[in-house]
Short mmCIF file of C-alpha atoms and ligand atoms in Angstrom, two decimals:
data_model
loop_
_atom_site.label_atom_id
_atom_site.label_comp_id
_atom_site.label_asym_id
_atom_site.label_seq_id
_atom_site.Cartn_x
_atom_site.Cartn_y
_atom_site.Cartn_z
CA MET A 938 -12.65 -1.87 22.63
CA SER A 939 -10.15 -0.29 25.05
CA SER A 940 -10.80 2.83 27.05
CA SER A 941 -8.33 4.79 25.09
CA ASP A 942 -9.80 3.69 21.72
CA GLU A 943 -13.05 4.99 23.09
CA GLU A 944 -11.35 8.40 24.19
CA ARG A 945 -9.66 8.83 20.93
CA ARG A 946 -13.06 8.10 19.16
CA LEU A 947 -14.84 11.02 21.23
CA ALA A 948 -11.77 13.22 20.87
CA ARG A 949 -11.68 12.86 17.02
CA ALA A 950 -15.52 13.79 16.99
CA ARG A 951 -14.93 17.17 18.52
CA LEU A 952 -14.92 19.80 15.91
CA PRO A 953 -12.39 22.77 15.74
CA ALA A 954 -14.18 26.20 16.39
CA GLY A 955 -14.64 28.61 13.71
CA LEU A 956 -16.03 26.23 11.30
CA ARG A 957 -18.19 27.89 8.48
CA PRO A 958 -21.91 27.07 8.13
CA GLU A 959 -21.39 24.63 5.19
CA THR A 960 -19.06 22.77 7.10
CA LEU A 961 -21.30 22.71 10.09
CA ALA A 962 -24.24 21.62 7.91
CA VAL A 963 -22.00 18.46 6.95
CA ARG A 964 -20.22 17.71 10.09
CA SER A 965 -22.11 18.67 13.32
CA ALA A 966 -23.92 15.65 14.91
CA LEU A 967 -22.94 13.26 17.62
CA ALA A 968 -20.04 11.40 17.90
CA PRO A 969 -19.94 8.31 15.85
CA SER A 970 -20.96 4.94 17.52
CA GLN A 971 -18.10 2.34 18.29
CA TYR A 972 -18.71 1.01 14.60
CA GLY A 973 -17.25 4.51 13.40
CA GLU A 974 -19.94 5.00 10.94
CA ASN A 975 -19.15 7.98 8.63
CA SER A 976 -22.81 8.46 7.57
CA GLU A 977 -24.95 9.27 10.96
CA ALA A 978 -26.68 6.14 11.97
CA LEU A 979 -30.62 5.72 11.97
CA PHE A 980 -31.47 4.60 15.52
CA LEU A 981 -34.93 3.21 15.26
CA THR A 982 -35.52 2.17 18.87
CA SER A 983 -38.30 3.33 21.46
CA ALA A 984 -36.22 2.05 24.49
CA TYR A 985 -32.63 1.77 25.44
CA VAL A 986 -31.25 -1.18 27.33
CA GLN A 987 -29.45 -0.29 30.77
CA PRO A 988 -26.43 -2.25 32.14
CA ASP A 989 -27.85 -2.27 35.66
CA ALA A 990 -30.56 -0.73 37.92
CA GLU A 991 -28.21 1.86 39.20
CA THR A 992 -27.13 3.16 35.96
CA SER A 993 -30.79 3.16 34.89
CA ALA A 994 -31.94 5.17 37.93
CA ARG A 995 -28.99 7.83 37.23
CA ARG A 996 -30.14 8.19 33.40
CA PHE A 997 -33.83 8.50 34.31
CA ALA A 998 -32.93 11.40 36.63
CA ASN A 999 -31.07 13.03 33.66
CA SER A 1000 -32.92 13.93 30.63
CA GLU A 1001 -29.96 14.19 28.39
CA ASP A 1002 -29.25 10.53 28.79
CA PHE A 1003 -31.02 7.72 26.59
CA THR A 1004 -33.71 5.91 28.23
CA TYR A 1005 -36.91 6.21 26.05
CA SER A 1006 -37.37 7.78 22.57
CA ARG A 1007 -39.93 10.48 23.75
CA THR A 1008 -37.26 11.74 25.89
CA SER A 1009 -34.31 11.50 23.44
CA ASN A 1010 -33.02 9.54 20.76
CA PRO A 1011 -29.43 9.68 19.25
CA THR A 1012 -30.67 10.42 15.66
CA VAL A 1013 -32.85 13.32 16.49
CA ARG A 1014 -30.20 14.53 18.92
CA ALA A 1015 -27.82 14.57 16.14
CA LEU A 1016 -30.17 16.54 14.05
CA GLU A 1017 -30.89 19.14 16.83
CA ALA A 1018 -27.00 19.68 17.21
CA ARG A 1019 -26.72 20.07 13.25
CA LEU A 1020 -29.75 22.66 13.34
CA ALA A 1021 -28.45 24.45 16.18
CA ALA A 1022 -24.97 24.94 14.79
CA MET A 1023 -26.56 26.13 11.52
CA GLU A 1024 -28.58 28.75 12.90
CA GLY A 1025 -25.98 29.70 15.34
CA THR A 1026 -27.97 29.09 18.47
CA GLU A 1027 -26.80 27.35 21.72
CA ALA A 1028 -29.57 24.69 21.33
CA ALA A 1029 -32.43 23.32 19.18
CA VAL A 1030 -35.27 21.10 19.78
CA ALA A 1031 -37.03 18.78 16.94
CA THR A 1032 -40.72 18.38 16.78
CA SER A 1033 -43.18 16.09 14.49
CA SER A 1034 -44.06 19.12 12.16
CA GLY A 1035 -43.83 22.78 11.96
CA MET A 1036 -46.96 23.26 13.30
CA SER A 1037 -46.17 21.31 16.37
CA ALA A 1038 -43.08 23.42 16.98
CA ILE A 1039 -45.31 26.61 17.27
CA LEU A 1040 -47.56 24.62 19.64
CA LEU A 1041 -44.67 23.64 21.67
CA LEU A 1042 -43.74 27.16 21.73
CA CYS A 1043 -47.13 28.41 22.89
CA MET A 1044 -47.40 25.74 25.46
CA GLY A 1045 -43.86 26.41 26.76
CA LEU A 1046 -43.89 30.24 26.67
CA LEU A 1047 -47.66 31.36 27.17
CA LYS A 1048 -50.42 31.44 29.73
CA ALA A 1049 -53.94 32.46 30.04
CA GLY A 1050 -53.88 36.23 30.09
CA ASP A 1051 -50.73 36.58 27.67
CA HIS A 1052 -50.77 38.68 24.62
CA VAL A 1053 -49.03 37.91 21.13
CA VAL A 1054 -48.55 40.44 18.27
CA CYS A 1055 -48.17 38.44 15.04
CA SER A 1056 -47.95 39.39 11.20
CA ARG A 1057 -51.26 39.06 9.33
CA SER A 1058 -49.42 37.51 6.52
CA VAL A 1059 -47.92 34.52 8.30
CA PHE A 1060 -48.60 30.94 7.29
CA GLY A 1061 -52.59 30.17 7.62
CA SER A 1062 -52.53 27.28 10.11
CA THR A 1063 -50.29 29.42 12.29
CA ILE A 1064 -52.87 32.13 12.48
CA ASN A 1065 -55.45 29.65 13.31
CA LEU A 1066 -53.08 28.23 16.08
CA PHE A 1067 -52.69 31.60 17.84
CA ALA A 1068 -56.34 33.05 17.33
CA LYS A 1069 -58.36 29.84 17.71
CA GLU A 1070 -56.60 27.37 19.62
CA PHE A 1071 -54.90 29.31 22.03
CA GLY A 1072 -57.63 31.94 21.99
CA LYS A 1073 -59.66 29.17 23.70
CA PHE A 1074 -57.27 29.16 26.42
CA GLY A 1075 -57.10 32.85 26.98
CA VAL A 1076 -54.26 33.85 25.02
CA GLU A 1077 -55.00 36.91 23.02
CA THR A 1078 -53.26 37.63 19.64
CA THR A 1079 -53.43 40.73 17.72
CA PHE A 1080 -52.45 40.52 13.96
CA VAL A 1081 -50.80 43.36 11.93
CA SER A 1082 -49.14 44.56 8.92
CA GLN A 1083 -46.09 42.54 8.01
CA THR A 1084 -44.27 45.53 7.00
CA ASP A 1085 -45.83 48.66 9.08
CA LEU A 1086 -43.70 48.83 11.92
CA ALA A 1087 -45.85 51.36 13.58
CA GLU A 1088 -48.47 48.93 13.69
CA TRP A 1089 -46.55 46.45 15.40
CA ARG A 1090 -45.44 49.08 17.97
CA ALA A 1091 -49.15 50.17 18.27
CA ALA A 1092 -50.23 46.57 19.24
CA ILE A 1093 -47.81 46.06 21.94
CA LYS A 1094 -49.26 46.01 25.49
CA PRO A 1095 -47.94 45.37 29.11
CA ALA A 1096 -49.25 41.60 28.71
CA THR A 1097 -47.26 40.98 25.46
CA LYS A 1098 -44.84 38.20 25.69
CA LEU A 1099 -44.13 37.36 22.04
CA LEU A 1100 -43.74 39.03 18.74
CA PHE A 1101 -44.14 36.31 15.85
CA ALA A 1102 -43.06 37.00 12.42
CA GLU A 1103 -42.35 34.91 9.09
CA THR A 1104 -40.00 36.68 6.52
CA PRO A 1105 -40.21 36.38 3.43
CA THR A 1106 -44.24 35.47 3.57
CA ASN A 1107 -45.96 33.07 1.20
CA PRO A 1108 -47.40 33.82 -1.51
CA LEU A 1109 -46.31 37.48 -1.89
CA THR A 1110 -42.82 37.60 -0.47
CA GLU A 1111 -43.32 40.49 1.74
CA VAL A 1112 -40.27 41.06 4.00
CA CYS A 1113 -40.21 42.27 7.53
CA ASP A 1114 -37.27 43.92 9.32
CA ILE A 1115 -36.16 41.43 11.93
CA ARG A 1116 -33.73 43.74 13.58
CA ALA A 1117 -36.34 46.30 14.17
CA LEU A 1118 -38.64 43.92 15.40
CA ALA A 1119 -36.19 42.42 17.65
CA ASP A 1120 -35.40 45.90 19.20
CA MET A 1121 -39.32 46.54 19.70
CA ALA A 1122 -39.61 43.26 21.41
CA HIS A 1123 -36.99 43.68 23.73
CA ALA A 1124 -37.94 47.41 24.61
CA ALA A 1125 -41.17 45.81 25.92
CA GLY A 1126 -39.67 43.13 27.69
CA ALA A 1127 -41.12 40.45 25.00
CA GLN A 1128 -39.35 38.16 22.61
CA LEU A 1129 -39.03 38.01 18.91
CA VAL A 1130 -39.90 34.45 17.30
CA VAL A 1131 -39.08 34.37 13.53
CA ASP A 1132 -40.53 31.39 11.28
CA ASN A 1133 -37.48 30.90 9.06
CA THR A 1134 -38.87 28.19 6.93
CA PHE A 1135 -38.59 29.85 3.66
CA SER A 1136 -35.18 31.33 3.85
CA THR A 1137 -33.46 28.64 6.15
CA PRO A 1138 -30.12 29.22 7.76
CA ALA A 1139 -28.52 29.09 4.34
CA LEU A 1140 -29.81 32.65 3.63
CA GLN A 1141 -30.82 34.05 6.70
CA ARG A 1142 -29.88 33.69 10.44
CA PRO A 1143 -32.55 35.79 12.66
CA VAL A 1144 -30.55 35.25 15.87
CA GLU A 1145 -27.78 37.08 14.34
CA LEU A 1146 -30.29 39.95 13.71
CA GLY A 1147 -31.25 39.88 17.30
CA ALA A 1148 -34.33 37.22 17.27
CA ASP A 1149 -34.78 35.28 20.25
CA LEU A 1150 -35.99 32.12 18.87
CA VAL A 1151 -35.91 30.65 15.25
CA MET A 1152 -38.81 28.12 14.03
CA HIS A 1153 -38.92 25.91 11.18
CA SER A 1154 -40.92 23.65 9.13
CA ALA A 1155 -38.33 21.37 8.15
CA THR A 1156 -40.73 19.64 6.02
CA LYS A 1157 -39.74 22.48 3.27
CA TYR A 1158 -36.34 23.10 2.24
CA MET A 1159 -34.56 21.17 5.00
CA ASP A 1160 -35.77 17.83 3.94
CA GLY A 1161 -35.63 19.42 0.54
CA GLN A 1162 -37.06 16.47 -1.46
CA GLY A 1163 -40.73 16.53 -0.31
CA ARG A 1164 -40.43 13.24 1.94
CA VAL A 1165 -40.96 13.91 5.59
CA MET A 1166 -42.84 16.18 7.94
CA ALA A 1167 -40.49 17.74 10.56
CA GLY A 1168 -40.22 20.97 12.67
CA ALA A 1169 -37.85 22.88 14.91
CA LEU A 1170 -37.12 25.65 17.42
CA CYS A 1171 -33.72 26.86 17.78
CA GLY A 1172 -32.61 29.39 20.59
CA SER A 1173 -30.71 29.60 23.91
CA SER A 1174 -30.12 26.68 26.19
CA ARG A 1175 -32.26 28.31 28.89
CA VAL A 1176 -35.38 28.68 26.79
CA ILE A 1177 -34.86 25.34 24.61
CA ARG A 1178 -33.18 23.03 27.27
CA ASP A 1179 -34.81 24.17 30.35
CA VAL A 1180 -38.39 25.35 29.37
CA LEU A 1181 -39.25 23.78 26.00
CA GLY A 1182 -37.32 20.54 26.57
CA PRO A 1183 -39.60 19.48 29.53
CA VAL A 1184 -42.86 20.39 27.92
CA LEU A 1185 -42.07 18.31 24.62
CA ARG A 1186 -41.01 15.18 26.75
CA THR A 1187 -44.38 15.39 28.75
CA VAL A 1188 -46.53 16.26 25.58
CA GLY A 1189 -44.89 14.24 23.11
CA MET A 1190 -45.05 15.81 19.68
CA VAL A 1191 -41.43 14.50 19.08
CA LEU A 1192 -39.77 13.80 15.84
CA SER A 1193 -39.58 10.15 14.70
CA PRO A 1194 -35.93 9.17 14.13
CA PHE A 1195 -36.55 8.18 10.56
CA ASN A 1196 -37.67 11.77 9.76
CA ALA A 1197 -34.90 13.14 11.64
CA TRP A 1198 -32.30 11.07 9.77
CA VAL A 1199 -33.83 12.14 6.49
CA VAL A 1200 -33.80 15.93 7.27
CA LEU A 1201 -30.27 15.52 8.89
CA LYS A 1202 -29.26 14.08 5.44
CA GLY A 1203 -31.19 16.70 3.62
CA LEU A 1204 -29.38 19.61 5.57
CA GLU A 1205 -25.88 18.33 4.15
CA THR A 1206 -26.99 19.74 0.65
CA LEU A 1207 -29.29 22.81 1.92
CA SER A 1208 -26.78 25.76 0.87
CA LEU A 1209 -26.25 24.27 -2.30
CA ARG A 1210 -29.79 23.62 -3.08
CA MET A 1211 -30.84 27.10 -1.58
CA LYS A 1212 -28.22 28.82 -3.97
CA ALA A 1213 -29.17 26.81 -7.01
CA GLN A 1214 -32.92 27.15 -6.59
CA SER A 1215 -32.83 30.98 -5.72
CA GLU A 1216 -30.74 31.44 -8.99
CA GLN A 1217 -33.27 29.65 -10.95
CA ALA A 1218 -36.15 31.38 -9.21
CA LEU A 1219 -34.46 34.80 -10.19
CA ALA A 1220 -34.27 33.62 -13.90
CA VAL A 1221 -37.79 32.40 -13.89
CA ALA A 1222 -38.95 36.09 -12.21
CA ARG A 1223 -37.08 38.01 -14.76
CA TRP A 1224 -38.45 36.09 -17.42
CA LEU A 1225 -42.18 36.24 -16.18
CA GLU A 1226 -41.46 39.93 -15.63
CA ALA A 1227 -40.83 40.36 -19.25
CA ARG A 1228 -43.90 38.49 -20.54
CA PRO A 1229 -46.67 40.62 -21.89
CA GLU A 1230 -49.52 38.44 -20.13
CA VAL A 1231 -48.13 39.07 -16.62
CA ALA A 1232 -49.28 42.09 -14.74
CA ARG A 1233 -46.81 41.70 -11.76
CA VAL A 1234 -44.07 39.46 -10.26
CA TYR A 1235 -43.27 39.00 -6.55
CA TYR A 1236 -39.83 37.95 -5.76
CA PRO A 1237 -37.52 39.78 -3.37
CA THR A 1238 -34.37 39.90 -5.73
CA LEU A 1239 -36.31 41.76 -8.50
CA GLU A 1240 -35.54 45.57 -8.05
CA SER A 1241 -39.35 46.08 -8.69
CA HIS A 1242 -39.58 44.33 -4.99
CA PRO A 1243 -40.82 46.98 -2.32
CA GLN A 1244 -38.52 45.79 0.19
CA HIS A 1245 -35.69 44.62 -2.07
CA GLU A 1246 -32.92 46.48 -0.26
CA LEU A 1247 -33.99 44.93 3.17
CA ALA A 1248 -34.46 41.57 1.85
CA MET A 1249 -31.08 41.37 -0.02
CA ARG A 1250 -29.38 42.73 3.29
CA GLN A 1251 -31.44 40.40 5.62
CA GLN A 1252 -31.07 37.14 3.10
CA ASN A 1253 -27.59 36.97 2.27
CA GLY A 1254 -28.21 38.53 -1.34
CA GLN A 1255 -30.56 35.76 -2.23
CA GLY A 1256 -34.44 35.69 -2.83
CA GLY A 1257 -35.45 32.01 -1.98
CA ALA A 1258 -37.02 29.67 -4.32
CA LEU A 1259 -40.48 30.92 -4.00
CA LEU A 1260 -42.07 33.54 -6.21
CA SER A 1261 -45.68 34.59 -7.24
CA PHE A 1262 -46.92 36.35 -10.43
CA GLU A 1263 -50.27 37.78 -11.35
CA LEU A 1264 -51.79 37.48 -14.78
CA LYS A 1265 -53.28 40.54 -16.47
CA ALA A 1266 -57.13 40.24 -16.63
CA ALA A 1267 -60.17 42.63 -16.67
CA THR A 1268 -62.27 40.79 -13.96
CA PRO A 1269 -61.74 38.40 -11.25
CA GLU A 1270 -63.62 35.46 -13.40
CA GLU A 1271 -61.10 35.98 -16.39
CA ALA A 1272 -58.33 35.95 -14.03
CA ARG A 1273 -59.22 32.88 -12.52
CA ALA A 1274 -59.69 31.24 -15.93
CA ALA A 1275 -56.76 32.51 -17.03
CA ALA A 1276 -54.56 31.17 -14.11
CA PHE A 1277 -56.21 27.87 -14.31
CA HIS A 1278 -55.44 27.48 -18.04
CA VAL A 1279 -51.63 28.39 -17.32
CA ILE A 1280 -51.65 25.67 -14.39
CA ASP A 1281 -53.54 23.03 -16.67
CA SER A 1282 -51.26 23.62 -19.63
CA THR A 1283 -48.15 22.72 -17.78
CA ARG A 1284 -46.92 19.05 -18.21
CA VAL A 1285 -43.59 19.24 -16.11
CA LEU A 1286 -44.60 21.34 -12.92
CA SER A 1287 -46.53 19.56 -10.01
CA ILE A 1288 -49.84 20.90 -9.26
CA ALA A 1289 -49.86 20.79 -5.58
CA THR A 1290 -49.78 22.95 -2.43
CA ASN A 1291 -46.35 22.41 -1.16
CA LEU A 1292 -42.90 23.94 -1.44
CA GLY A 1293 -39.22 23.23 -0.60
CA ASP A 1294 -39.17 20.17 -2.91
CA THR A 1295 -36.46 19.61 -5.84
CA LYS A 1296 -39.81 19.36 -8.11
CA SER A 1297 -41.12 22.89 -9.04
CA ILE A 1298 -44.83 23.14 -8.05
CA ILE A 1299 -47.24 25.50 -9.01
CA THR A 1300 -50.43 26.54 -6.74
CA HIS A 1301 -53.46 28.78 -7.11
CA PRO A 1302 -53.64 30.38 -3.58
CA ALA A 1303 -56.94 31.72 -4.02
CA THR A 1304 -58.70 28.38 -4.14
CA THR A 1305 -56.17 26.26 -1.97
CA SER A 1306 -54.23 27.76 0.68
CA HIS A 1307 -56.20 30.88 0.96
CA GLY A 1308 -59.56 29.05 -0.30
CA ARG A 1309 -61.32 29.44 2.96
CA LEU A 1310 -60.99 33.41 3.30
CA SER A 1311 -64.00 35.47 2.18
CA GLU A 1312 -63.26 37.29 -0.94
CA GLU A 1313 -63.13 40.48 1.00
CA GLN A 1314 -60.33 38.95 3.28
CA ARG A 1315 -58.42 37.61 0.37
CA GLN A 1316 -58.30 40.98 -1.49
CA ALA A 1317 -57.22 42.55 1.86
CA ALA A 1318 -54.27 39.90 1.96
CA GLY A 1319 -53.42 40.70 -1.90
CA ILE A 1320 -54.41 37.31 -2.93
CA SER A 1321 -56.04 37.88 -6.45
CA GLN A 1322 -58.05 35.23 -8.51
CA GLY A 1323 -54.98 35.81 -11.23
CA LEU A 1324 -52.17 35.07 -8.86
CA MET A 1325 -50.18 31.99 -9.11
CA ARG A 1326 -47.48 30.77 -6.67
CA LEU A 1327 -44.21 28.99 -8.13
CA ALA A 1328 -41.96 26.91 -5.65
CA VAL A 1329 -39.08 26.68 -8.00
CA GLY A 1330 -37.13 23.24 -8.01
CA LEU A 1331 -34.04 21.80 -9.67
CA GLU A 1332 -35.54 21.05 -13.18
CA HIS A 1333 -33.74 22.79 -15.91
CA VAL A 1334 -34.88 26.38 -15.75
CA ASP A 1335 -35.37 26.69 -19.62
CA ASP A 1336 -37.77 23.79 -19.16
CA ILE A 1337 -39.61 25.54 -16.26
CA CYS A 1338 -40.07 28.50 -18.37
CA ASP A 1339 -41.09 26.51 -21.34
CA ASP A 1340 -43.77 24.86 -19.14
CA LEU A 1341 -45.45 28.20 -18.28
CA LEU A 1342 -45.14 29.42 -21.90
CA ARG A 1343 -47.51 26.68 -22.75
CA GLY A 1344 -50.31 28.24 -21.20
CA LEU A 1345 -49.08 31.83 -21.48
CA SER A 1346 -48.68 31.67 -25.00
CA THR A 1347 -52.16 30.31 -25.78
CA LEU A 1348 -54.12 32.61 -23.31
CA LYS A 1349 -57.31 34.02 -25.06
CA ASN A 1350 -57.43 37.73 -24.38
C1 PLP B 2535 -45.62 24.79 6.21
C2 PLP B 2535 -45.26 25.81 6.93
C3 PLP B 2535 -45.43 25.65 8.39
C4 PLP B 2535 -46.05 24.62 8.85
O1 PLP B 2535 -45.10 23.36 9.05
P1 PLP B 2535 -45.72 21.77 8.90
O2 PLP B 2535 -44.44 21.15 8.71
O3 PLP B 2535 -46.51 21.70 7.56
O4 PLP B 2535 -46.40 21.50 10.03
C5 PLP B 2535 -45.44 26.89 9.12
N1 PLP B 2535 -44.95 27.87 8.69
C6 PLP B 2535 -44.47 27.95 7.35
C7 PLP B 2535 -43.76 29.31 6.71
C8 PLP B 2535 -44.81 26.72 6.29
O5 PLP B 2535 -44.52 26.97 4.91
#
């Protein structure tokens, strides 16, 4: 290949400015290789052959060059470019899971004596990671109400380095005000990190609302078909490339190229899936709200949701694909029996504890994701025995409702 061919190939791969998010989700990546593949290639290699010792020395001195796949891999790099473009950040770093993204965040930005303020309603393992694992290293975390800004403000102290929020939450879809939390963090000289797993950049871009860093479990909607584990952090070049990148390369919770490739392809259909799954979830939520057996439905697009207006403003008018609902029952024992009956009567939905799949999934939080809490802690968190979580997929919406009806219509009251 002549050098002018090579120059034309690289020039052609540079995208014009101002492209819209849907376009960036399909087009942002690295330049294609000399073979001109239209679909991004999967580079399954742990090392890279160097043309000579001098070049090898130069590339090892520059972590942006390809030498070894713990340091960088073209497929992983393509995913990072696409994620950053979609979140509207300067840079992104991919990790082996969502939890390892939070681990990287803590290792890179916290030290003994530092303090974190975190919503009490975030993902269970996130709470354990802050309170238990980093507690051991002298990092203190205060857990506060998801929705009460005064509680967040009161928890901040001089040692506070991070505010950590997730919105909407799982399973009750509680929403927090990203812009208000960002202002609060910055006034205290701290940074706001938002776990954007449930909304994805298709619905919500936290950096546009003032957040400093965005965290993802790409295992969920970004893959979108329940195949691989992956995570990511998106933010400024200064934090991602200069602070977190070197920690990742040393510690090694890197994303496998195969998983990166699966997520890269998943992102191309993310906005279509989120839109379709949000519409289906709203239809199911409205249907459930009208059922006599149902006491309450939690879903941000419903007018009955306590933060409906904030959610619609923050989430591009969409509620996401996750909802939960509570059955009417006289006692916790009856509530649990009724919930188990509805779950066991389904023949289409998956009984599992995951979300972000094209397959709809039904879960009983009180005995799975929140099973290790005491009954008192569960009640404080609003997780009753009659609560069920539904992660709505892409089956026909009438088949999802019919499947729920099998159990609802045969409940013994
Ligand atoms: C699943 C999940 C995580 C953890 O991600 P993994 O990929 O399972 O490690 C973190 N936050 C939220 C909101 C999640 O749903």
